[in-house]
Amino acid sequence: MSQFFTYAVLTATVASALGLAAPFLLAALGETVGQRSGVINLGVDGIMLLSAFTTYFTALKTGNLLFAVLVGMGTGAVMGIVTAFISVTLKAEQGISGIGVYLFGLGFSDLMFIKLVGTPLPINSLNPINIPLLDRIPAVGGMFFKQTILVYVAFLLVPVVTFVLNRTTFGMKVRASGENPAAADSVGVNVARIRWSTVLIGCTLAGLAGAALLLYDGIFQENLTQSEGFIAVALVYFGAWRPTGVMGGSVLYGLTIAVVLEWKSLGIIPLSASDLAATAPAVITILALLTIARRFRQPAALGKPYERGG
Amino acid sequence: MTTPAASPSREGVPLLQMMGITKRFPGVVANDRVDFDVRSGEIHTLFGENGAGKSTLMRVLYGLYRPDEGEIQVNGAKVAITSPADAIRRGIGMIHQHFMLVDTLSVAENVALGEKSQRGPLTDLGRVSERIRELADTYRLNVDPQAIIWQLSVGERQRVEIIKALYRNVSLLVLDEPTAVLTPREVDELFVVLRQMTEGGRGLVFISHKIHEVLDISDRITVLRAGRNVGTIQSSEASRARLVELMVGRAVALESQPSKGTGGEVRLSVKDLHVKGDRGIEAVRGLSLEVSAGEIVGIAGVSGNGQRELSEAIAGLRTPLSGSIRLGDAELSAANPADARAAGLAYVPEERMRDGVVPFFTVAQNLLLVENRSRDYSRLGFLRTRAIRRHCQELISAFDVRTPSLDTPARNLSGGNIQKLIMARELSGSPQVLLVAQPTRGIDVGATRYIHERLVVQRDDGTAVLIISEDLDEIMTICDRVLVMYEGTIIGSADPRVNTREEIGMLMAGVKSAVPPLAGEPATASP
């Protein structure tokens, strides 16, 4: 057991935890923006699956990983148009339409995989980027500053989203639309336009999350996400609709997965119990949701389509 | 210093002219060729019953509805107002009956929302706060720009709404029933502000049900009835009787004299009651009161002083922290509405659409909610349709519930008819104690009169009636005894035949020494 507590193992665990956390964080940040404006998007997982596939396919055909990531984001944006049209323009019941988008993503990504690729071939993975000087800091350097570009982007987006929500006129309109769309409308805020933008942002980030997940795994398979998109939605509640809280949840989740994987490979967790151990992240999330998130109030208009003059 | 209105109107041209406005909804003509105009510097009141079309007309003006016919001119130029943003751009502001504020945002953020920032995409709350302080000084509208809206009282929220309008430099401001939520003292303060706002040439549209306020503040009064403008008159030429006649289309006697209570046995007795509110704070704090058979006791007070929690505790919908509630011979301890009803309570709740009826149930189903287990209407769990229909038909004709049929969903009825439906249901069991919260809030004059008469009949039949109301006119008209509730206790009692509105108003504002204790009146506030 002492092996686990060596320097190298600890560093490697934290480093992989951050890599594992990045897709959750990207998807959950996007969902946060949408929910703060009052739109709940349960289709995140389906969007991640579609984007993961288009990213994989592009990488396979072109070998250009950054281009592949852009295609993944574009896929998210296209699904954002679909989602916004259903949830904002058609004012559909958001829970049900989200499940619809999820099922479409789940089925269609696998169908395209079978039709267009067939045999799974691995693709190159993203190379880690070492941040000069910082990467030489003992322990910390190895944990934080030898990550891929997508991990850096995910974590840098936390202060960016916080700033946009709290310090910009756009963010103020987003929060107003999520709390009291009638009040926002009465002072001339175009609630539909605000919600369209947040849904597009959210789905684009979900697309990026799918790309990040694909590049972490290096290969596509059916239901690659294993419902991570739903966990991302839960993390928004966990983080009480605040980007920093969402980051805390994502890291905790990534860390739990990393520790379970590490302990399995070190034999601390017997093979017979490994399936049980794999449920640990979900159990921790549920417990945290029960204890932490209940103290915060969700945006008052969350999930409610806005109809003028009701 | 008064800020001049945004667009100075040309001499002789009204700020606003609405001509022949018609707005139809399926099955209703809400506005029927309505003419309405507002001149620079005047307060023009829109007066009329609920459903007379006042709100529709103002919603058309504010771009929330598109008129089917008619023309709107602002400063003499024809305009098409398609959205609130459009209305704001043309210098038109509106303070809605339900405040349009975002609870989780600060005062400054609410004021800045939707306005261009001088820092481009970034908010400029510092400058906005500065401007709020200036406006607050000029108009004596004390408000902290940093406060979050949910922390503010109703009066403060209204000040924020006024500041929002001033910040936008509106030349025309619509106030939809701004006094409904205020104490008489706050109303006086509001009127001072409104007068000051007209000084720079601004025009105000004031909407209210309360005749004495309308006569007090208006320069001109337009009365709407059934979607039509039935008369625009100078305030100086108006009288209470004339306005009511215009509003309901017939002359009616306004004041109904409360008859003397018979002084029967005590039916409802509340002692040292403590009840928690929704926010976890004690909302009722050591309240005691008694209601006897054959009297109507009114609880006056500004909403939010524990009235809702008190009525829910008596109705068995909320468990008290401590204290006792006696209903007839029964002691009610834990919250159980069935026990309260078994002890002889009938309850007409404040939120009639939420707690009073099931909106999607039919009229008949709603009438039967209480008695559905009676042998008369069900056998072995099966409903006896014919008996039910006969019973319901009797009830709706006895209580003058105007409904197309027994099978109409309750939600399609007007507020007054829903209230009559609830009264019909609650009174059909001949209760010992009748508790009515906000008996006529949002209900037109005709239905109000009817409900008041029913309450008096019920009293004369020997029921102990307890009314909780924010409407001081109502309390003064029908109650035999008035208790004023303030911060969870009874702060004082009054006799509507002896004490004035102003004295009771002072009590509502928490000023305790306002009414000298009456001889022979029990000191209800003592524990």
Short mmCIF file of N, CA, C and O in Angstrom, two decimals, chain A residues 163 166-170 172-173 175-177 179-180 182-189 297 306 308-310, chain B residues 59 62-65 82 84-85 88 96 100-102 104-105 109 112-114 117 120-123 164 168:
data_model
loop_
_atom_site.label_atom_id
_atom_site.label_comp_id
_atom_site.label_asym_id
_atom_site.label_seq_id
_atom_site.Cartn_x
_atom_site.Cartn_y
_atom_site.Cartn_z
N PHE A 163 -16.53 35.66 -15.02
CA PHE A 163 -16.48 37.09 -15.37
C PHE A 163 -17.65 37.47 -16.26
O PHE A 163 -18.33 38.47 -16.02
N ASN A 166 -20.94 37.60 -14.32
CA ASN A 166 -21.10 38.58 -13.24
C ASN A 166 -20.75 40.01 -13.61
O ASN A 166 -21.19 40.94 -12.95
N ARG A 167 -19.93 40.19 -14.64
CA ARG A 167 -19.43 41.53 -14.89
C ARG A 167 -19.83 42.12 -16.23
O ARG A 167 -19.44 43.25 -16.54
N THR A 168 -20.54 41.37 -17.04
CA THR A 168 -20.89 41.93 -18.35
C THR A 168 -22.40 42.14 -18.44
O THR A 168 -23.17 41.53 -17.70
N THR A 169 -22.79 43.00 -19.35
CA THR A 169 -24.23 43.25 -19.54
C THR A 169 -24.90 41.97 -20.06
O THR A 169 -26.03 41.68 -19.70
N PHE A 170 -24.14 41.21 -20.89
CA PHE A 170 -24.71 39.95 -21.39
C PHE A 170 -25.00 39.01 -20.22
O PHE A 170 -26.09 38.44 -20.12
N MET A 172 -25.53 39.75 -17.15
CA MET A 172 -26.63 40.27 -16.34
C MET A 172 -27.97 39.88 -16.99
O MET A 172 -28.91 39.48 -16.30
N LYS A 173 -28.02 39.98 -18.32
CA LYS A 173 -29.26 39.59 -19.03
C LYS A 173 -29.50 38.09 -18.90
O LYS A 173 -30.64 37.66 -18.79
N ARG A 175 -28.61 36.16 -16.35
CA ARG A 175 -29.12 35.88 -15.00
C ARG A 175 -30.56 36.35 -14.85
O ARG A 175 -31.38 35.67 -14.25
N ALA A 176 -30.85 37.51 -15.42
CA ALA A 176 -32.22 38.03 -15.33
C ALA A 176 -33.20 37.10 -16.06
O ALA A 176 -34.29 36.82 -15.58
N SER A 177 -32.79 36.59 -17.24
CA SER A 177 -33.67 35.70 -18.00
C SER A 177 -33.94 34.41 -17.26
O SER A 177 -35.00 33.81 -17.40
N GLU A 179 -33.96 34.11 -13.92
CA GLU A 179 -34.67 34.34 -12.67
C GLU A 179 -36.08 34.86 -12.90
O GLU A 179 -37.02 34.42 -12.26
N ASN A 180 -36.20 35.84 -13.77
CA ASN A 180 -37.50 36.47 -13.99
C ASN A 180 -37.57 37.00 -15.42
O ASN A 180 -37.36 38.19 -15.66
N ALA A 182 -39.96 37.63 -17.34
CA ALA A 182 -40.96 38.68 -17.59
C ALA A 182 -40.37 40.04 -17.25
O ALA A 182 -40.59 41.03 -17.96
N ALA A 183 -39.61 40.11 -16.15
CA ALA A 183 -38.98 41.37 -15.77
C ALA A 183 -37.95 41.79 -16.81
O ALA A 183 -37.85 42.96 -17.17
N ALA A 184 -37.18 40.82 -17.28
CA ALA A 184 -36.17 41.13 -18.30
C ALA A 184 -36.85 41.65 -19.56
O ALA A 184 -36.44 42.66 -20.13
N ASP A 185 -37.92 40.98 -19.96
CA ASP A 185 -38.67 41.37 -21.15
C ASP A 185 -39.20 42.80 -20.99
O ASP A 185 -39.16 43.61 -21.92
N SER A 186 -39.67 43.11 -19.78
CA SER A 186 -40.31 44.42 -19.58
C SER A 186 -39.32 45.58 -19.71
O SER A 186 -39.74 46.71 -19.89
N VAL A 187 -38.04 45.32 -19.59
CA VAL A 187 -37.09 46.41 -19.81
C VAL A 187 -36.38 46.25 -21.15
O VAL A 187 -35.33 46.84 -21.39
N GLY A 188 -36.98 45.44 -22.02
CA GLY A 188 -36.48 45.39 -23.38
C GLY A 188 -35.41 44.35 -23.65
O GLY A 188 -34.79 44.36 -24.69
N VAL A 189 -35.18 43.43 -22.70
CA VAL A 189 -34.24 42.35 -22.97
C VAL A 189 -34.95 41.31 -23.83
O VAL A 189 -36.07 40.90 -23.51
N ARG A 297 -30.44 27.81 -4.10
CA ARG A 297 -31.67 27.86 -4.85
C ARG A 297 -31.34 27.86 -6.34
O ARG A 297 -30.43 28.54 -6.77
N TYR A 306 -40.51 30.79 -21.70
CA TYR A 306 -41.09 32.10 -21.43
C TYR A 306 -42.14 32.46 -22.45
O TYR A 306 -41.90 32.44 -23.65
N ARG A 308 -44.87 35.52 -23.30
CA ARG A 308 -45.21 36.89 -22.93
C ARG A 308 -46.69 37.03 -22.57
O ARG A 308 -47.53 36.39 -23.18
N GLY A 309 -46.93 37.89 -21.55
CA GLY A 309 -48.29 38.26 -21.23
C GLY A 309 -49.12 37.14 -20.60
O GLY A 309 -50.32 37.12 -20.70
N GLY A 310 -48.45 36.19 -19.95
CA GLY A 310 -49.16 35.07 -19.33
C GLY A 310 -49.85 35.47 -18.05
O GLY A 310 -50.07 36.60 -17.73
N ARG B 59 -51.36 47.27 -21.84
CA ARG B 59 -50.47 46.30 -22.46
C ARG B 59 -50.29 46.58 -23.95
O ARG B 59 -49.24 46.33 -24.52
N TYR B 62 -47.85 49.35 -24.12
CA TYR B 62 -46.48 48.97 -23.76
C TYR B 62 -45.89 47.93 -24.73
O TYR B 62 -44.81 47.42 -24.52
N GLY B 63 -46.62 47.62 -25.77
CA GLY B 63 -46.07 46.72 -26.78
C GLY B 63 -46.17 45.25 -26.43
O GLY B 63 -45.56 44.41 -27.08
N LEU B 64 -46.96 44.93 -25.39
CA LEU B 64 -47.11 43.53 -25.02
C LEU B 64 -48.22 42.86 -25.83
O LEU B 64 -48.20 41.66 -26.04
N TYR B 65 -49.20 43.66 -26.26
CA TYR B 65 -50.22 43.17 -27.18
C TYR B 65 -50.23 44.06 -28.42
O TYR B 65 -49.97 45.25 -28.34
N THR B 82 -44.21 47.68 -30.90
CA THR B 82 -44.24 46.23 -31.11
C THR B 82 -43.64 45.44 -29.95
O THR B 82 -43.77 44.23 -29.89
N PRO B 84 -41.86 45.86 -25.56
CA PRO B 84 -41.52 46.76 -24.46
C PRO B 84 -40.29 47.61 -24.78
O PRO B 84 -40.24 48.80 -24.44
N ALA B 85 -39.31 47.00 -25.45
CA ALA B 85 -38.11 47.75 -25.80
C ALA B 85 -38.47 48.96 -26.65
O ALA B 85 -37.94 50.06 -26.49
N ILE B 88 -40.08 51.63 -24.46
CA ILE B 88 -39.07 52.32 -23.67
C ILE B 88 -38.34 53.34 -24.53
O ILE B 88 -38.11 54.48 -24.13
N HIS B 96 -45.58 47.67 -13.32
CA HIS B 96 -46.60 46.63 -13.31
C HIS B 96 -47.07 46.37 -11.89
O HIS B 96 -46.38 46.62 -10.92
N MET B 100 -41.71 44.11 -11.71
CA MET B 100 -40.85 43.46 -12.68
C MET B 100 -39.40 43.62 -12.25
O MET B 100 -38.64 44.37 -12.86
N LEU B 101 -39.07 42.96 -11.14
CA LEU B 101 -37.72 43.04 -10.63
C LEU B 101 -37.16 41.63 -10.53
O LEU B 101 -37.89 40.69 -10.28
N VAL B 102 -35.85 41.50 -10.73
CA VAL B 102 -35.21 40.20 -10.60
C VAL B 102 -34.70 40.08 -9.17
O VAL B 102 -33.81 40.81 -8.76
N THR B 104 -32.85 38.15 -7.44
CA THR B 104 -31.49 37.80 -7.05
C THR B 104 -30.48 38.85 -7.52
O THR B 104 -29.29 38.71 -7.26
N LEU B 105 -30.93 39.86 -8.22
CA LEU B 105 -30.02 40.91 -8.68
C LEU B 105 -30.11 42.11 -7.74
O LEU B 105 -31.10 42.29 -7.03
N GLU B 109 -28.24 46.61 -10.51
CA GLU B 109 -28.32 45.72 -11.68
C GLU B 109 -29.72 45.76 -12.29
O GLU B 109 -29.88 45.77 -13.51
N ALA B 112 -29.99 48.90 -14.24
CA ALA B 112 -29.14 48.93 -15.44
C ALA B 112 -29.61 47.92 -16.50
O ALA B 112 -29.29 48.08 -17.68
N LEU B 113 -30.36 46.91 -16.07
CA LEU B 113 -30.74 45.83 -16.98
C LEU B 113 -31.45 46.38 -18.23
O LEU B 113 -32.40 47.15 -18.13
N GLY B 114 -30.95 45.97 -19.37
CA GLY B 114 -31.57 46.38 -20.62
C GLY B 114 -31.10 47.73 -21.13
O GLY B 114 -31.41 48.10 -22.26
N SER B 117 -24.62 50.18 -21.56
CA SER B 117 -23.58 50.50 -20.59
C SER B 117 -22.55 51.41 -21.25
O SER B 117 -22.27 51.29 -22.44
N GLY B 120 -19.35 49.60 -22.73
CA GLY B 120 -19.55 48.59 -23.77
C GLY B 120 -20.13 47.32 -23.21
O GLY B 120 -21.18 47.36 -22.56
N PRO B 121 -19.43 46.21 -23.45
CA PRO B 121 -19.99 44.94 -22.98
C PRO B 121 -19.91 44.76 -21.46
O PRO B 121 -20.55 43.87 -20.91
N LEU B 122 -19.09 45.57 -20.79
CA LEU B 122 -18.96 45.42 -19.34
C LEU B 122 -20.01 46.27 -18.63
O LEU B 122 -20.43 47.31 -19.13
N THR B 123 -20.42 45.82 -17.45
CA THR B 123 -21.40 46.59 -16.70
C THR B 123 -20.74 47.83 -16.10
O THR B 123 -19.54 47.81 -15.82
N LYS B 164 -36.25 53.04 -11.62
CA LYS B 164 -36.00 52.46 -12.95
C LYS B 164 -36.59 53.37 -14.03
O LYS B 164 -35.95 53.64 -15.04
N ARG B 168 -34.58 55.82 -16.81
CA ARG B 168 -34.82 55.74 -18.26
C ARG B 168 -35.39 57.03 -18.82
O ARG B 168 -35.65 57.12 -20.01
#
